[in-house]
Short mmCIF file of C-alpha atoms in Angstrom, two decimals:
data_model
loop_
_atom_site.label_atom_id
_atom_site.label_comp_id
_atom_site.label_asym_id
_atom_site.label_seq_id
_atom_site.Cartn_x
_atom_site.Cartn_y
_atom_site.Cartn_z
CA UNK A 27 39.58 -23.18 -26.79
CA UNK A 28 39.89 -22.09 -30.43
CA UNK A 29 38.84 -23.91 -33.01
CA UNK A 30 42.34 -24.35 -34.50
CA UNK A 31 43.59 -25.42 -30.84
CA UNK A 32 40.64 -28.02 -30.68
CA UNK A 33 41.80 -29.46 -34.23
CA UNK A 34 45.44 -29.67 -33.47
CA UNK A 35 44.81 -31.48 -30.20
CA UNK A 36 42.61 -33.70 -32.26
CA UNK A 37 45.29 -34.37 -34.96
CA UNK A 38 47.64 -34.89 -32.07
CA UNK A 39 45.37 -37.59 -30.41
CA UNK A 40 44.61 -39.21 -33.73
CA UNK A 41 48.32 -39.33 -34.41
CA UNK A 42 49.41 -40.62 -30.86
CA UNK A 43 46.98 -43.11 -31.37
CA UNK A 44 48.06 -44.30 -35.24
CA UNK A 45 51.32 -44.81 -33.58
CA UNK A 46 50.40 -46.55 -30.54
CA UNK A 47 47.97 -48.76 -32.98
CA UNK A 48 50.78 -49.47 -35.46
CA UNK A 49 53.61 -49.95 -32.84
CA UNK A 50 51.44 -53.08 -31.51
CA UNK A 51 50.74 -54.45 -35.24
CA UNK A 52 54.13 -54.47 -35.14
CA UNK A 53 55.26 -55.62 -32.14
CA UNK A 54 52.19 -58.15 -32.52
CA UNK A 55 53.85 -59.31 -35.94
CA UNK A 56 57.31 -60.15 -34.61
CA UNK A 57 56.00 -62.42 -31.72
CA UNK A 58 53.91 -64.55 -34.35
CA UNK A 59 57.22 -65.02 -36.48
CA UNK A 60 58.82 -65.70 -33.53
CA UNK A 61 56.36 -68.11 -32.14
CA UNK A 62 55.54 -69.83 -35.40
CA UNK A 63 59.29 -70.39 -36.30
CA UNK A 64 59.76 -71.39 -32.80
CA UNK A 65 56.89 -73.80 -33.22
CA UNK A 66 58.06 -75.21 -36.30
CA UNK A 67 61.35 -76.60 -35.28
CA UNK A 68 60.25 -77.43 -31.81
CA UNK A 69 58.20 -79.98 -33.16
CA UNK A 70 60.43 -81.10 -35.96
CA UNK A 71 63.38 -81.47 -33.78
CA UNK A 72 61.23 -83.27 -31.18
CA UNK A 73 59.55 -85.69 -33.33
CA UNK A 74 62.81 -86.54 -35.32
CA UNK A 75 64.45 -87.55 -32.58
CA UNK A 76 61.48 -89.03 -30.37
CA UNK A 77 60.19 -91.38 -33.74
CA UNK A 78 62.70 -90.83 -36.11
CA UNK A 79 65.62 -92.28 -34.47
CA UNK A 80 69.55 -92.51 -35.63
CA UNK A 81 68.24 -92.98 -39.27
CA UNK A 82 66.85 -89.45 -39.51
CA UNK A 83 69.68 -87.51 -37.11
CA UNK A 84 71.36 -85.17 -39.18
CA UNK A 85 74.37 -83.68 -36.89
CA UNK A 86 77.57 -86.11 -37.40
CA UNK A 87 78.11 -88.64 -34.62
CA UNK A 88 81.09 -89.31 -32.69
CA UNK A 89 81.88 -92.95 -33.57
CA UNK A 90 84.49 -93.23 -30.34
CA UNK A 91 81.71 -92.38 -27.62
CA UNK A 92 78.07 -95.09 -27.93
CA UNK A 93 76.22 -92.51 -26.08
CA UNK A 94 76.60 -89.85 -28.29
CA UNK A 95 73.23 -89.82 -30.42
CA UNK A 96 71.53 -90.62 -27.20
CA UNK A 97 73.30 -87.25 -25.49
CA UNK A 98 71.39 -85.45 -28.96
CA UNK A 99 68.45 -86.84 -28.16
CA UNK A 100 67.82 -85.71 -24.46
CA UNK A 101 69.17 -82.25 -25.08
CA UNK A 102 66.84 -81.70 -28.56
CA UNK A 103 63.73 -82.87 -26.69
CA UNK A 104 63.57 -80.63 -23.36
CA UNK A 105 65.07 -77.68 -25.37
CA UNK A 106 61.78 -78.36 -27.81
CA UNK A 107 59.73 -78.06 -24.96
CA UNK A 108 61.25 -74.90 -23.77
CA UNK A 109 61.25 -73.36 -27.37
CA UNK A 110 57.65 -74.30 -27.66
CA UNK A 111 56.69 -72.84 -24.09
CA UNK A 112 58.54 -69.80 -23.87
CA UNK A 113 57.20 -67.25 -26.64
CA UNK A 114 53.62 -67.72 -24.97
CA UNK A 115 55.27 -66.99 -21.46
CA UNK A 116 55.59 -63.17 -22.67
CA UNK A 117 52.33 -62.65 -22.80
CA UNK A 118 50.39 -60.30 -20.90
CA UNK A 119 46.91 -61.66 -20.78
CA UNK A 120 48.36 -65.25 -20.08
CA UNK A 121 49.95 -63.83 -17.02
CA UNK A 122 47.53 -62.23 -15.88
CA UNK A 123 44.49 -64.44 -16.37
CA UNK A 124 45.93 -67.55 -15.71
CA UNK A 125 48.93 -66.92 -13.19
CA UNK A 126 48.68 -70.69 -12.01
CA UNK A 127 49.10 -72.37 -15.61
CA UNK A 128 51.98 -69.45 -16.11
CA UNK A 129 53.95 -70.82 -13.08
CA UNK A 130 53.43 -74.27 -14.09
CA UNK A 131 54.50 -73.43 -17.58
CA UNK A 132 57.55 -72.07 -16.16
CA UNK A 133 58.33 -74.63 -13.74
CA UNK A 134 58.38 -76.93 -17.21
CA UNK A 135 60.13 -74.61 -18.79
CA UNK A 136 62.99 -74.16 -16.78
CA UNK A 137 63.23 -78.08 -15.72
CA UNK A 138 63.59 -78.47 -19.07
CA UNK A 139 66.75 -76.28 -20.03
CA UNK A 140 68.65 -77.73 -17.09
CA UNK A 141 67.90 -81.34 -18.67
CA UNK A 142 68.62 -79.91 -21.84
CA UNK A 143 71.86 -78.31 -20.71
CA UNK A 144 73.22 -81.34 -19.12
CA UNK A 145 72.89 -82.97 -22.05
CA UNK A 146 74.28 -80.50 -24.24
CA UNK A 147 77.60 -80.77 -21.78
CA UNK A 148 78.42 -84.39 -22.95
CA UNK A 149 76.85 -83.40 -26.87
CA UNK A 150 79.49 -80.65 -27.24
CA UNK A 151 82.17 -82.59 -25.55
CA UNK A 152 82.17 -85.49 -28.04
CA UNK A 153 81.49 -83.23 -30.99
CA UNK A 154 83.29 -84.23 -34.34
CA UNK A 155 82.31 -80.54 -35.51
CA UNK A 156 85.58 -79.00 -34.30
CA UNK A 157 87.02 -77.13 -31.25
CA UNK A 158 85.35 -73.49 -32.41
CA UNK A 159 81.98 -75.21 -31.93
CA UNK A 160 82.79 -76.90 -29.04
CA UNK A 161 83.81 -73.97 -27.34
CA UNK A 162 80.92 -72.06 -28.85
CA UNK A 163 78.32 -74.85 -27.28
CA UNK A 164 80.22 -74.64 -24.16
CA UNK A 165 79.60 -70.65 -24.06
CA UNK A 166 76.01 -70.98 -24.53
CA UNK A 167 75.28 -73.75 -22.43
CA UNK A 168 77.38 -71.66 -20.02
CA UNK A 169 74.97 -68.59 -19.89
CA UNK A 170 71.78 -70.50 -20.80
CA UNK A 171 72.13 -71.57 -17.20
CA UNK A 172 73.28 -68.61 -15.50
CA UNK A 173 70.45 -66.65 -17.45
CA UNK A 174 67.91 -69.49 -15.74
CA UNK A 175 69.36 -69.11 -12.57
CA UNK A 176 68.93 -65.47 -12.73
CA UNK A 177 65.27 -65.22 -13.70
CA UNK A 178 64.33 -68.19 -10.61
CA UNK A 179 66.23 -66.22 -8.14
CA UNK A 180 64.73 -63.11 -8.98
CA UNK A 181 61.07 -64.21 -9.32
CA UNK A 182 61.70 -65.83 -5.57
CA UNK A 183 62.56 -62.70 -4.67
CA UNK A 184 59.60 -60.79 -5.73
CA UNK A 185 61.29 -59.00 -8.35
CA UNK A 186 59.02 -59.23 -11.49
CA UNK A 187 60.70 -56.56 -13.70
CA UNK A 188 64.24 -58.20 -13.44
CA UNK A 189 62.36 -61.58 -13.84
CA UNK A 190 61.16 -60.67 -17.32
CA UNK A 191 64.58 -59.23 -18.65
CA UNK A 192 66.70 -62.73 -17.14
CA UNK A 193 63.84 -64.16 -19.21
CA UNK A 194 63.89 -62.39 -22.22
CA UNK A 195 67.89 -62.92 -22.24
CA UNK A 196 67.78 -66.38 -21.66
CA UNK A 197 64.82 -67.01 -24.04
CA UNK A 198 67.34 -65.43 -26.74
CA UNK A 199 69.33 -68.00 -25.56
CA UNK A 200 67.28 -70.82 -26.06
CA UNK A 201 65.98 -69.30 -29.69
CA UNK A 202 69.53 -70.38 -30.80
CA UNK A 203 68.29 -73.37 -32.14
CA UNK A 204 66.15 -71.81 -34.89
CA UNK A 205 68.62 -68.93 -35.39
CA UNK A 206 71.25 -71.93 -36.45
CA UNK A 207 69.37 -73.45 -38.96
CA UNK A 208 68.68 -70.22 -40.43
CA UNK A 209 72.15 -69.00 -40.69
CA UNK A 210 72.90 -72.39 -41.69
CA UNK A 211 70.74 -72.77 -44.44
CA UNK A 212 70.71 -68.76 -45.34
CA UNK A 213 74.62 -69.38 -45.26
CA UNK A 214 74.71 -72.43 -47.90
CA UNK A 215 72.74 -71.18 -50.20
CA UNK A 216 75.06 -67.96 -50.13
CA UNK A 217 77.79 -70.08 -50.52
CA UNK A 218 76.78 -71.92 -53.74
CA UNK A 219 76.07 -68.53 -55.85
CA UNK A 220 78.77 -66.77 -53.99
CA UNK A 221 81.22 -68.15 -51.65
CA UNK A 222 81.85 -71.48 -53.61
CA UNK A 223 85.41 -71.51 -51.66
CA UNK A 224 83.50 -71.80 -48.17
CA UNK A 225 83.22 -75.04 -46.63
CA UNK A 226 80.30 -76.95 -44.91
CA UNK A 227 82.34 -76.42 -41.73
CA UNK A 228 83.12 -72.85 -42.26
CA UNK A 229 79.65 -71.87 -42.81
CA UNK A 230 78.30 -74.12 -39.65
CA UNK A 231 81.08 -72.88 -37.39
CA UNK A 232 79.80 -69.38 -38.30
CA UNK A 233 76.57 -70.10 -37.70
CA UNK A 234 77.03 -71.41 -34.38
CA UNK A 235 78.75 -68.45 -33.00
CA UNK A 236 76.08 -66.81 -34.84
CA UNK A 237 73.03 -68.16 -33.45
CA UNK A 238 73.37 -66.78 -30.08
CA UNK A 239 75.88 -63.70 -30.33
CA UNK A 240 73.22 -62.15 -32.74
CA UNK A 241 70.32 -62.98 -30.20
CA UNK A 242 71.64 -61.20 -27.09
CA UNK A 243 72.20 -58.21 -29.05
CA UNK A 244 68.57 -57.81 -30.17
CA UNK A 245 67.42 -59.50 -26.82
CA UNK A 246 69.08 -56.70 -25.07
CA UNK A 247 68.07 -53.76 -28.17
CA UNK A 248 64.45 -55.04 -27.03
CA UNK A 249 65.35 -54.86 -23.01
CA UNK A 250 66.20 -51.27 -23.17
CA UNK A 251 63.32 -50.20 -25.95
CA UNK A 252 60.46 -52.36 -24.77
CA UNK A 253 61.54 -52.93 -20.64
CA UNK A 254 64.32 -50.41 -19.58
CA UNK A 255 63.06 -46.90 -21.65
CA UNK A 256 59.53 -46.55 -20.81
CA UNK A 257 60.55 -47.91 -16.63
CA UNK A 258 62.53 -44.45 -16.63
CA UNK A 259 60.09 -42.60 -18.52
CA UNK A 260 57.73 -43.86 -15.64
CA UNK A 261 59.86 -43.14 -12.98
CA UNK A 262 60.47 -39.57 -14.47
CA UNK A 263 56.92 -38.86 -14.44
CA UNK A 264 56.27 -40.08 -10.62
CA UNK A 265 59.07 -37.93 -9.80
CA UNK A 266 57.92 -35.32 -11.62
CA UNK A 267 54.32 -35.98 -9.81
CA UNK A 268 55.65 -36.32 -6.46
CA UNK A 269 58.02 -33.04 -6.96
CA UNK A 270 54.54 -30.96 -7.82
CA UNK A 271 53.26 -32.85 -4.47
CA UNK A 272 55.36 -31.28 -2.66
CA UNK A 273 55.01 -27.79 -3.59
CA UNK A 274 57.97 -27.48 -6.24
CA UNK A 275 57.38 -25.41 -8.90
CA UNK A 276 58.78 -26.74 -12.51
CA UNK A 277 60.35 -23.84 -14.23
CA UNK A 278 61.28 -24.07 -18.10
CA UNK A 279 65.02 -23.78 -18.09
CA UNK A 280 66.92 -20.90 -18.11
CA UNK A 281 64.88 -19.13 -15.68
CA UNK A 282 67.25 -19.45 -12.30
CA UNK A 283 67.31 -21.79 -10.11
CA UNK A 284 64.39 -23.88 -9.24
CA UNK A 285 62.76 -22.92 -5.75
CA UNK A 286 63.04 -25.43 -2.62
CA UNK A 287 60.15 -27.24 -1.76
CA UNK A 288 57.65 -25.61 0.72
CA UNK A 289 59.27 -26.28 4.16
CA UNK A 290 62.62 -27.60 2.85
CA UNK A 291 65.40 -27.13 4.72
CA UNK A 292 68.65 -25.87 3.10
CA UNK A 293 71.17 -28.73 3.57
CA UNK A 294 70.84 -31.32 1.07
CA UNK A 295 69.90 -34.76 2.15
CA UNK A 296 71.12 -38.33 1.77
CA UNK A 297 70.02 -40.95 -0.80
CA UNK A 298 69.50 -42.14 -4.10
#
């Protein structure tokens, strides 16, 4: 090999690598924001309504229905739980290392959103916030379960790949609750240098469409760039591999047809 060869190889290595190195500082980076701001309101949301009581409940109550703080109450504390479990339930080494505490985990996890669902039901029923956020509560309660019920079936099937994208979809999900509070406070401070004609209600009925249409979309941006992209770009290179196996030679294009494999035979054959 020349020596201009072996330095080009080199500088494509040390590139490859820069990027690999730099695409998991990043990657790295979003999962501690994530986890940290998941953190933080997991335990403020638990604690205000576990010590704090009605004095320190901030969503309006529904003066016609006696239950309605305590509805609050047992859907904030199992969601906190779930918000505080799931970022760590992504990770690799977890998984691997310590399987057993990862099932546990997610036998917590998911007991936990169906608690906190249930709840949420009778919460967005009595709701004095108005019929947009009803039916927005309604919607994401609605696929917070399905997305649950998803990722269990799928894991009792054996089906670990489809079990971390129901998971990563319904963990979106259940990062609403930060992603309201920041499009609720983002959205009145907006408002008082900008939007002075926007209403309290406006901005929180925005927000709570908000805070889970905006999720799935990057939930499902990071399904297809992190999950779905490189599974095909595996499977192209096993075919690839098993093609060569079999004695078919790869030809650059625009050389003719590609030769049958050694002993095909010439009618094409079923399958996927």
């Amino acid at each position: 090999m020349s020596v201009t060869a072996t330095y080009y190889s080199y500088v494509g290595e040390t590139l490859t690598s820069m990027t690999k190195s730099t695409r998991r500082r990043w990657w790295w980076t979003l999962w501690g924001l994530l986890a940290a701001s998941a953190v933080g309101i997991a335990v403020y949301s638990a604690q205000t309504y576990l010590v704090g009581g009605v004095e320190r409940n901030q969503i309006p109550l529904n003066d016609l229905f006696a239950s309605h703080y305590v509805t609050i109450a047992v859907h904030a504390v199992p969601s906190s739980l779930a918000l505080l479990i799931g970022p760590f339930q992504f990770l690799t080494r977890i998984r691997v290392r310590y399987p057993k505490a990862h099932r546990i985990a997610g036998q917590i996890y998911m007991v936990s959103i169906v608690l906190g669902s249930i709840a949420a039901l009778f919460a967005a029923t009595y709701s004095v916030s108005g019929f947009s956020v009803q039916v927005a509560f309604y919607i994401l309660t609605a696929a917070w379960l399905y997305t649950l019920y998803q990722a269990y079936t799928t894991i009792r099937r054996g089906e670990v790949q489809l079990h971390r994208i129901w998971m990563i979809r319904n963990y979106a999900l259940t990062f609403a609750a930060v992603s309201l509070r920041i499009y609720l406070m983002t959205g009145l401070a907006l408002q008082e240098r900008f939007f002075p004609s926007l209403t309290f209600d406006d901005i929180y009925h925005a927000s709570a469409w908000a805070s889970f249409l905006v999720n799935v979309l990057v939930a499902e941006y990071f399904i297809v760039q992190r999950t779905l992209k490189p599974l095909a770009r595996r499977q192209k290179a096993k075919g690839h591999t098993s093609r060569a196996a079999s004695g078919t030679a790869v030809r650059p294009t625009g050389q003719g047809p590609e030769p049958e494999p050694v002993g095909a035979c010439s009618t094409p054959t079923g399958g996927g």
